[in-house]
Amino acid sequence: MAATHCGPLKVVATHCTARLKITTLNWTLPANAPNAQYSYNGKELLQLLRSTVVSHEYSQRLCLPPELEDLIMKCLSDDLAALRCASLTCRSWLAAARPYIFRYPRVHNEKTMRLLLSALRSSPMISNCIRALRIGNPKASDPFIRNNSVTQFLSLLSDLQNPLKNLLSLDMFGVVESWDAKVVKKMSTGLSSVASLSLGRCGVSPDELCAVLCAFPNVRHVKLEYCATVFNGRLKHAALPTLHSPALTSLEVDDKNTLKDGMEALLDCLLGSPSRHTLRSVKLMIGEESVQSVGEFLWALGEHLENLELGFWLHIDTIVQLCSKAVRYVDLSHNTALQTLTLHDPSFPLTQTLLMQVAAPHLTMITLRWAPKAFLCASRALLVGVLNAEKFRKVKSVRCVYDGGFDEGMEPKMRRVFKELDEKGILSIAPKIIVGILVRLLTAVAN
């Protein structure tokens, strides 16, 4: 049998399970194991694990330290097929692979919902592995789930004998079915560990939105993306309970004038809860209809808010009304504890006006998100003057992020415009795609 070396480890391929033709690796350790110290290169290890040799032998127990088995599964965690093959090698590898296989399950339809429920009932230990659950399929030709399969699925999850006590994140996409009080109450007890709730392209009525948000006693982060307010006779249903008062630390809402009444109900719900004092980070992309409620919301948060990202969806038919409302209702001078501020479309006069309002002595980073064409065409003299003002002298970083991929001509143009900031060494420039990759990498490392 061929042998390959990776540091002090000797790799011998290969074993397979009985009646299954798969490929894995059998590791032969030095004689002084398990007390030996091992060095390794993650990329080399991953390449070795993916170099396959087919065998028909029966599998044997692989006597590896648990830490090394966990490292192997972590290296394979991005390749679900390879991870499943590794789990079939022997019982110890099955135990090591299980937390990674079921850590972030995705259920796209009723079939996958039934499969996950069946697995949880037959192997209760799986429930302890689940950290994040995603419902829905954004890539489907028709991503919307219109029947009651999701509420039934969540109800059955909440009734499991071995609850999902380690579930931290619940992500739902395309759910447009109605919610009832029974399901909300079950989620409140059976899924009480959820700390992050995300709704994407979901259809909910205002009371449903508040009831679902308040169903999770430990929720700290809420994200809404392109959701819509729908009624469809739902007002005829019994009133939904608000079981808990959320104490959020971060909120993200991206709304193209589709939430309407739902946005106002959401913000009123948060201001009537401990979130009014606990919210530290807010990210809002809003249309004309939400300007007043958002302005009043930011005013109420006052000195508690530390990180703010604000942008507007501009439409030629409503841009005048949007500007009029924003000037009247949005005032950032009360958010005196801001440490980071991100503004979209800084070439837009309204955005420059908002920047002039800022009175945050502890502000350390300003991020400006540009559209390349807007940067090239707009008058930037006022913006340059605002950024060089005395009140921003303590700012340690000014980031210019432009939409799209890398453009070699964009950086020198921006550095010429913001020459004084560049000379101070606080100016950084990057395309949006690179910033997004960095954010995902940092999130993966944190997880």
Coordinates of C-alpha atoms in Angstrom, one line a residue:
M1 CA 0.0 0.0 0.0
A2 CA 1.3 3.4 -0.9
A3 CA 2.4 5.8 1.9
T4 CA 2.5 9.6 1.9
H5 CA 4.1 11.8 4.6
C6 CA 2.6 15.0 6.0
G7 CA 4.9 16.3 8.7
P8 CA 5.5 13.6 11.4
L9 CA 2.3 11.8 10.3
K10 CA 2.3 8.8 8.0
V11 CA -0.7 8.5 5.8
V12 CA -1.7 5.1 4.4
A13 CA -4.6 4.9 1.9
T14 CA -7.1 3.4 2.1
H15 CA -10.1 1.6 3.9
C16 CA -13.7 1.4 3.0
T17 CA -16.9 0.4 4.8
A18 CA -18.5 -3.0 4.4
R19 CA -20.7 -3.2 1.3
L20 CA -19.9 0.4 0.4
K21 CA -17.2 1.6 -2.0
I22 CA -15.9 4.8 -0.6
T23 CA -12.4 6.2 -0.1
T24 CA -10.8 7.6 3.1
L25 CA -7.5 7.6 4.9
N26 CA -6.0 5.4 7.6
W27 CA -3.5 7.3 9.8
T28 CA -0.6 5.4 11.3
L29 CA 0.8 7.3 14.3
P30 CA 4.3 7.2 15.9
A31 CA 4.8 4.7 18.7
N32 CA 4.7 7.4 21.4
A33 CA 1.1 8.4 20.5
P34 CA -1.2 9.7 21.9
N35 CA 1.1 12.0 23.8
A36 CA 3.0 13.1 20.7
Q37 CA 2.8 16.6 19.5
Y38 CA 1.9 17.0 15.8
S39 CA 2.6 19.8 13.3
Y40 CA 0.6 20.0 10.0
N41 CA -0.3 22.3 7.2
G42 CA -4.0 22.7 6.7
K43 CA -3.9 23.0 2.9
E44 CA -1.7 19.9 2.6
L45 CA -3.9 18.0 4.9
L46 CA -7.0 18.9 2.9
Q47 CA -5.3 17.8 -0.4
L48 CA -4.3 14.5 1.1
L49 CA -7.9 13.8 2.3
R50 CA -9.3 14.5 -1.1
S51 CA -6.8 12.4 -3.0
T52 CA -8.9 9.2 -3.5
V53 CA -7.9 5.6 -3.9
V54 CA -10.6 3.0 -4.2
S55 CA -10.4 -0.1 -2.0
H56 CA -12.7 -3.1 -1.1
E57 CA -11.3 -3.8 2.4
Y58 CA -13.5 -3.7 5.5
S59 CA -13.0 -0.7 7.7
Q60 CA -11.2 -0.8 11.0
R61 CA -11.3 1.6 13.9
L62 CA -8.9 4.5 13.3
C63 CA -7.1 5.2 16.5
L64 CA -6.6 9.0 16.3
P65 CA -6.7 11.6 19.0
P66 CA -10.1 13.3 19.1
E67 CA -8.5 16.7 18.3
L68 CA -7.0 15.4 15.1
E69 CA -10.3 13.8 14.0
D70 CA -12.0 17.1 14.7
L71 CA -9.3 18.9 12.6
I72 CA -9.9 16.5 9.7
M73 CA -13.6 17.1 9.7
K74 CA -13.2 20.8 10.0
C75 CA -11.0 20.7 6.9
L76 CA -13.7 18.8 5.1
S77 CA -16.6 20.9 6.3
D78 CA -16.8 22.9 3.1
D79 CA -17.3 19.8 1.0
L80 CA -20.4 18.1 2.3
A81 CA -20.0 15.0 0.0
A82 CA -16.5 14.4 1.3
L83 CA -17.7 14.9 4.9
R84 CA -20.4 12.3 4.4
C85 CA -17.9 9.8 3.0
A86 CA -15.6 10.4 6.0
S87 CA -18.5 9.8 8.4
L88 CA -19.0 6.3 6.9
T89 CA -15.4 5.2 7.6
C90 CA -15.8 4.1 11.2
R91 CA -17.8 4.9 14.3
S92 CA -15.2 7.4 15.7
W93 CA -15.2 9.3 12.4
L94 CA -19.0 9.2 12.3
A95 CA -19.1 10.9 15.7
A96 CA -16.5 13.4 14.7
A97 CA -18.3 14.3 11.4
R98 CA -21.8 14.5 12.8
P99 CA -21.4 18.0 14.4
Y100 CA -20.2 19.4 11.0
I101 CA -22.8 17.6 8.9
F102 CA -25.7 18.9 10.9
R103 CA -24.2 22.2 12.1
Y104 CA -25.9 24.3 9.3
P105 CA -28.7 22.2 7.8
R106 CA -30.7 23.7 4.9
V107 CA -34.3 22.6 4.2
H108 CA -35.5 23.7 0.8
N109 CA -38.9 22.0 0.7
E110 CA -41.3 19.7 2.4
K111 CA -39.2 16.6 1.5
T112 CA -36.1 17.9 3.2
M113 CA -38.1 19.0 6.2
R114 CA -39.4 15.5 6.6
L115 CA -35.9 14.0 6.2
L116 CA -34.5 16.3 8.9
L117 CA -37.4 15.5 11.3
S118 CA -36.9 11.8 10.7
A119 CA -33.2 12.1 11.4
L120 CA -33.8 14.0 14.6
R121 CA -36.3 11.5 15.8
S122 CA -34.1 8.4 15.0
S123 CA -30.9 10.0 16.4
P124 CA -31.8 12.5 19.1
M125 CA -28.1 13.4 19.6
I126 CA -28.2 15.2 16.3
S127 CA -30.3 18.0 17.8
N128 CA -27.3 19.1 19.9
C129 CA -25.3 19.6 16.7
I130 CA -27.5 22.1 15.0
R131 CA -26.3 25.7 15.3
A132 CA -28.1 27.4 12.4
L133 CA -31.2 26.3 10.4
R134 CA -32.0 27.7 7.0
I135 CA -35.5 27.3 5.5
G136 CA -36.2 28.0 1.9
N137 CA -34.3 28.1 -1.4
P138 CA -33.3 31.5 -2.9
K139 CA -32.1 29.8 -6.0
A140 CA -35.3 28.0 -6.9
S141 CA -37.3 29.2 -9.9
D142 CA -40.3 29.8 -7.5
P143 CA -38.8 30.3 -4.1
F144 CA -42.0 31.1 -2.3
I145 CA -43.5 28.7 0.2
R146 CA -47.2 29.3 0.2
N147 CA -48.7 26.3 2.1
N148 CA -48.4 25.7 5.8
S149 CA -45.4 23.4 5.6
V150 CA -43.0 25.8 7.4
T151 CA -45.3 26.5 10.4
Q152 CA -46.0 22.8 10.7
F153 CA -42.3 22.0 10.5
L154 CA -41.4 24.6 13.2
S155 CA -44.2 23.3 15.3
L156 CA -42.9 19.7 15.1
L157 CA -39.4 20.9 15.8
S158 CA -40.6 22.6 18.9
D159 CA -42.3 19.4 20.1
L160 CA -39.2 17.2 19.9
Q161 CA -38.3 15.3 23.0
N162 CA -34.7 16.4 22.6
P163 CA -35.1 20.1 21.8
L164 CA -32.7 22.1 19.6
K165 CA -31.0 23.7 22.7
N166 CA -28.0 24.8 20.7
L167 CA -29.8 26.4 17.8
L168 CA -28.6 30.0 17.6
S169 CA -29.7 31.2 14.1
L170 CA -33.0 30.8 12.2
D171 CA -33.1 31.9 8.6
M172 CA -36.3 31.8 6.6
F173 CA -36.6 32.7 2.9
G174 CA -39.7 33.0 0.8
V175 CA -42.2 32.1 3.5
V176 CA -45.6 33.7 2.8
E177 CA -47.9 31.5 4.8
S178 CA -49.9 32.7 7.8
W179 CA -48.9 32.3 11.4
D180 CA -51.1 31.4 14.3
A181 CA -50.9 31.8 18.1
K182 CA -50.3 28.0 18.7
V183 CA -47.1 27.9 16.5
V184 CA -45.8 31.1 18.0
K185 CA -46.2 29.8 21.6
K186 CA -44.5 26.5 20.6
M187 CA -41.5 28.3 19.1
S188 CA -41.2 30.4 22.3
T189 CA -40.5 27.2 24.3
G190 CA -39.0 24.8 21.9
L191 CA -36.7 27.2 20.0
S192 CA -35.9 29.5 22.9
S193 CA -32.1 29.5 22.2
V194 CA -32.4 31.4 18.9
A195 CA -30.3 34.5 19.1
S196 CA -30.4 35.5 15.4
L197 CA -33.5 35.7 13.3
S198 CA -33.4 36.4 9.5
L199 CA -36.4 36.8 7.1
G200 CA -35.8 37.2 3.4
R201 CA -38.5 37.9 0.8
C202 CA -41.1 36.8 3.4
G203 CA -44.7 38.0 3.4
V204 CA -46.1 38.8 6.8
S205 CA -48.7 41.1 8.3
P206 CA -47.6 43.7 10.9
D207 CA -48.9 41.7 13.9
E208 CA -47.3 38.5 12.6
L209 CA -43.9 40.2 12.2
C210 CA -44.0 41.5 15.8
A211 CA -45.3 38.1 17.1
V212 CA -42.6 36.1 15.4
L213 CA -39.9 38.5 16.6
C214 CA -41.2 38.4 20.2
A215 CA -41.5 34.6 20.2
F216 CA -37.8 34.1 20.9
P217 CA -36.7 35.3 24.4
N218 CA -33.0 35.3 23.6
V219 CA -33.0 36.9 20.2
R220 CA -30.3 39.6 19.8
H221 CA -30.0 40.1 16.1
V222 CA -32.8 40.6 13.5
K223 CA -32.4 40.9 9.7
L224 CA -35.2 41.7 7.3
E225 CA -34.5 41.7 3.6
Y226 CA -37.0 42.6 0.9
C227 CA -40.0 41.5 3.0
A228 CA -43.5 42.6 2.2
T229 CA -46.5 43.4 4.3
V230 CA -49.5 41.2 3.3
F231 CA -52.9 40.7 4.8
N232 CA -54.9 38.2 2.7
G233 CA -57.7 38.1 5.3
R234 CA -55.3 37.6 8.2
L235 CA -57.0 40.3 10.2
K236 CA -59.9 37.9 10.7
H237 CA -57.6 35.6 12.7
A238 CA -57.3 35.8 16.5
A239 CA -54.8 38.4 17.7
L240 CA -51.2 37.0 17.9
P241 CA -49.5 37.1 21.3
T242 CA -46.3 39.1 22.0
L243 CA -44.7 36.7 24.4
H244 CA -41.4 38.4 25.1
S245 CA -39.8 41.8 25.0
P246 CA -36.8 41.6 22.7
A247 CA -33.5 43.1 23.8
L248 CA -31.8 43.4 20.4
T249 CA -28.2 44.5 20.0
S250 CA -28.2 44.7 16.2
L251 CA -30.9 45.3 13.5
E252 CA -30.7 45.1 9.7
V253 CA -33.5 46.1 7.4
D254 CA -33.4 46.4 3.6
D255 CA -36.7 47.6 2.4
K256 CA -37.8 48.8 -1.0
N257 CA -41.1 50.3 0.2
T258 CA -42.6 46.8 0.5
L259 CA -42.9 46.6 4.3
K260 CA -44.9 49.8 4.6
D261 CA -47.1 49.3 7.8
G262 CA -44.9 46.4 8.8
M263 CA -41.8 48.7 9.1
E264 CA -43.7 51.1 11.4
A265 CA -45.1 48.3 13.5
L266 CA -41.6 46.7 13.8
L267 CA -39.9 49.9 14.9
D268 CA -42.7 50.8 17.4
C269 CA -42.4 47.3 18.8
L270 CA -38.7 47.7 19.4
L271 CA -39.1 51.2 20.9
G272 CA -41.6 49.7 23.4
S273 CA -39.1 47.0 24.4
P274 CA -35.7 46.9 26.1
S275 CA -34.2 47.1 22.5
R276 CA -34.6 50.9 22.8
H277 CA -31.7 50.9 25.3
T278 CA -29.8 47.8 24.1
L279 CA -29.5 48.4 20.3
R280 CA -26.0 49.2 19.4
S281 CA -25.8 48.5 15.7
V282 CA -28.4 49.5 13.1
K283 CA -28.2 49.0 9.3
L284 CA -31.1 50.5 7.2
M285 CA -31.7 50.7 3.5
I286 CA -35.1 52.3 3.1
G287 CA -37.5 53.9 0.6
E288 CA -39.6 57.0 0.8
E289 CA -42.5 55.6 2.8
S290 CA -40.3 54.5 5.7
V291 CA -38.3 57.8 6.1
Q292 CA -40.5 59.3 8.9
S293 CA -40.7 56.2 11.0
V294 CA -36.9 55.5 10.7
G295 CA -36.1 59.1 11.5
E296 CA -38.2 59.0 14.7
F297 CA -36.6 55.6 15.5
L298 CA -33.0 56.9 15.2
W299 CA -33.9 59.9 17.3
A300 CA -35.3 57.7 20.0
L301 CA -32.2 55.5 20.1
G302 CA -30.2 58.6 20.8
E303 CA -26.9 58.1 22.7
H304 CA -27.3 54.3 22.8
L305 CA -26.5 53.8 19.1
E306 CA -22.8 53.1 18.4
N307 CA -22.8 51.8 14.8
L308 CA -25.0 53.1 12.0
E309 CA -25.3 52.3 8.3
L310 CA -27.9 54.3 6.4
G311 CA -28.9 54.4 2.8
F312 CA -31.9 55.3 0.6
W313 CA -33.5 53.5 -2.3
L314 CA -33.8 56.3 -4.8
H315 CA -36.6 56.3 -7.4
I316 CA -37.1 59.1 -9.9
D317 CA -40.9 59.4 -9.0
T318 CA -40.4 59.7 -5.3
I319 CA -37.0 61.4 -4.9
V320 CA -38.4 64.8 -4.1
Q321 CA -40.7 63.4 -1.4
L322 CA -37.9 61.4 0.0
C323 CA -35.6 64.3 0.3
S324 CA -38.3 66.5 1.9
K325 CA -39.1 63.9 4.5
A326 CA -35.5 63.1 5.3
V327 CA -34.6 66.7 5.9
R328 CA -37.7 67.0 8.2
Y329 CA -37.4 63.8 10.1
V330 CA -33.9 62.4 10.0
D331 CA -31.4 64.1 12.4
L332 CA -28.2 62.3 13.4
S333 CA -27.1 65.0 15.9
H334 CA -28.7 63.0 18.7
N335 CA -26.7 59.9 18.1
T336 CA -23.7 61.2 20.0
A337 CA -22.2 57.8 20.9
L338 CA -21.6 56.8 17.2
Q339 CA -18.3 55.0 16.7
T340 CA -18.7 53.9 13.1
L341 CA -20.9 55.5 10.4
T342 CA -21.6 54.2 6.9
L343 CA -23.5 56.3 4.4
H344 CA -24.6 55.2 0.9
D345 CA -24.4 57.4 -2.1
P346 CA -22.3 60.2 -0.6
S347 CA -22.5 62.2 -3.8
F348 CA -26.2 62.7 -3.1
P349 CA -26.7 66.1 -1.4
L350 CA -29.1 64.6 1.2
T351 CA -26.3 62.2 2.3
Q352 CA -23.9 65.1 2.6
T353 CA -26.4 67.0 4.7
L354 CA -26.8 64.0 7.1
L355 CA -23.0 63.8 7.4
M356 CA -22.9 67.5 8.4
Q357 CA -25.4 66.7 11.2
V358 CA -23.2 64.2 12.9
A359 CA -22.0 65.3 16.4
A360 CA -20.3 62.2 17.7
P361 CA -17.0 62.9 19.5
H362 CA -16.0 59.2 19.7
L363 CA -16.5 58.6 15.9
T364 CA -13.5 56.6 14.7
M365 CA -14.5 55.3 11.2
I366 CA -16.5 56.7 8.4
T367 CA -17.4 54.4 5.4
L368 CA -18.7 55.9 2.1
R369 CA -20.3 53.5 -0.3
W370 CA -20.2 54.9 -3.9
A371 CA -21.6 54.0 -7.2
P372 CA -18.6 54.5 -9.6
K373 CA -20.6 56.6 -12.1
A374 CA -21.9 58.8 -9.3
F375 CA -18.4 59.4 -8.0
L376 CA -17.1 60.4 -11.5
C377 CA -20.0 62.8 -12.2
A378 CA -20.8 64.4 -8.9
S379 CA -19.5 67.6 -7.3
R380 CA -17.4 66.5 -4.4
A381 CA -16.2 69.8 -3.0
L382 CA -18.8 70.0 -0.2
L383 CA -18.1 66.4 0.9
V384 CA -14.4 67.0 1.0
G385 CA -14.9 70.1 3.1
V386 CA -17.2 68.2 5.6
L387 CA -14.7 65.3 6.0
N388 CA -11.9 67.8 6.7
A389 CA -14.0 69.6 9.4
E390 CA -12.7 70.0 12.9
K391 CA -15.3 67.7 14.4
F392 CA -13.9 64.7 12.4
R393 CA -10.3 65.3 13.4
K394 CA -10.4 62.2 15.7
V395 CA -11.6 59.9 12.9
K396 CA -8.9 57.2 12.4
S397 CA -10.2 55.7 9.2
V398 CA -12.2 56.8 6.1
R399 CA -13.1 54.0 3.8
C400 CA -14.4 54.5 0.3
V401 CA -16.1 51.4 -1.0
Y402 CA -17.3 51.4 -4.6
D403 CA -19.8 48.9 -6.1
G404 CA -18.6 46.1 -8.3
G405 CA -15.3 44.4 -8.8
F406 CA -11.8 45.8 -8.9
D407 CA -11.2 48.9 -11.1
E408 CA -7.6 50.0 -11.3
G409 CA -8.5 53.5 -12.3
M410 CA -10.9 54.2 -9.4
E411 CA -8.4 54.2 -6.6
P412 CA -6.0 57.0 -7.9
K413 CA -9.0 59.2 -8.7
M414 CA -10.4 58.8 -5.2
R415 CA -7.0 59.5 -3.6
R416 CA -6.7 62.7 -5.6
V417 CA -10.1 63.9 -4.5
F418 CA -9.5 63.1 -0.8
K419 CA -5.8 64.2 -0.9
E420 CA -5.7 65.6 2.7
L421 CA -7.2 62.4 4.1
D422 CA -4.7 60.3 2.1
E423 CA -1.8 62.4 3.4
K424 CA -2.9 61.6 7.0
G425 CA -2.8 57.9 6.2
I426 CA -6.5 57.3 7.2
L427 CA -7.9 56.8 3.7
S428 CA -8.6 53.2 2.4
I429 CA -10.3 52.3 -0.9
A430 CA -11.7 48.9 -1.9
P431 CA -14.3 47.5 -4.3
K432 CA -17.5 46.2 -2.7
I433 CA -16.9 42.6 -3.8
I434 CA -13.6 42.5 -1.9
V435 CA -15.2 44.0 1.3
G436 CA -17.9 41.3 1.1
I437 CA -15.4 38.5 0.8
L438 CA -13.5 39.8 3.9
V439 CA -16.7 40.1 5.9
R440 CA -17.6 36.5 5.0
L441 CA -14.1 35.2 5.9
L442 CA -14.2 37.0 9.3
T443 CA -17.6 35.6 9.9
A444 CA -16.4 32.1 9.1
V445 CA -13.4 32.4 11.4
A446 CA -15.7 33.6 14.2
N447 CA -18.0 30.6 13.8

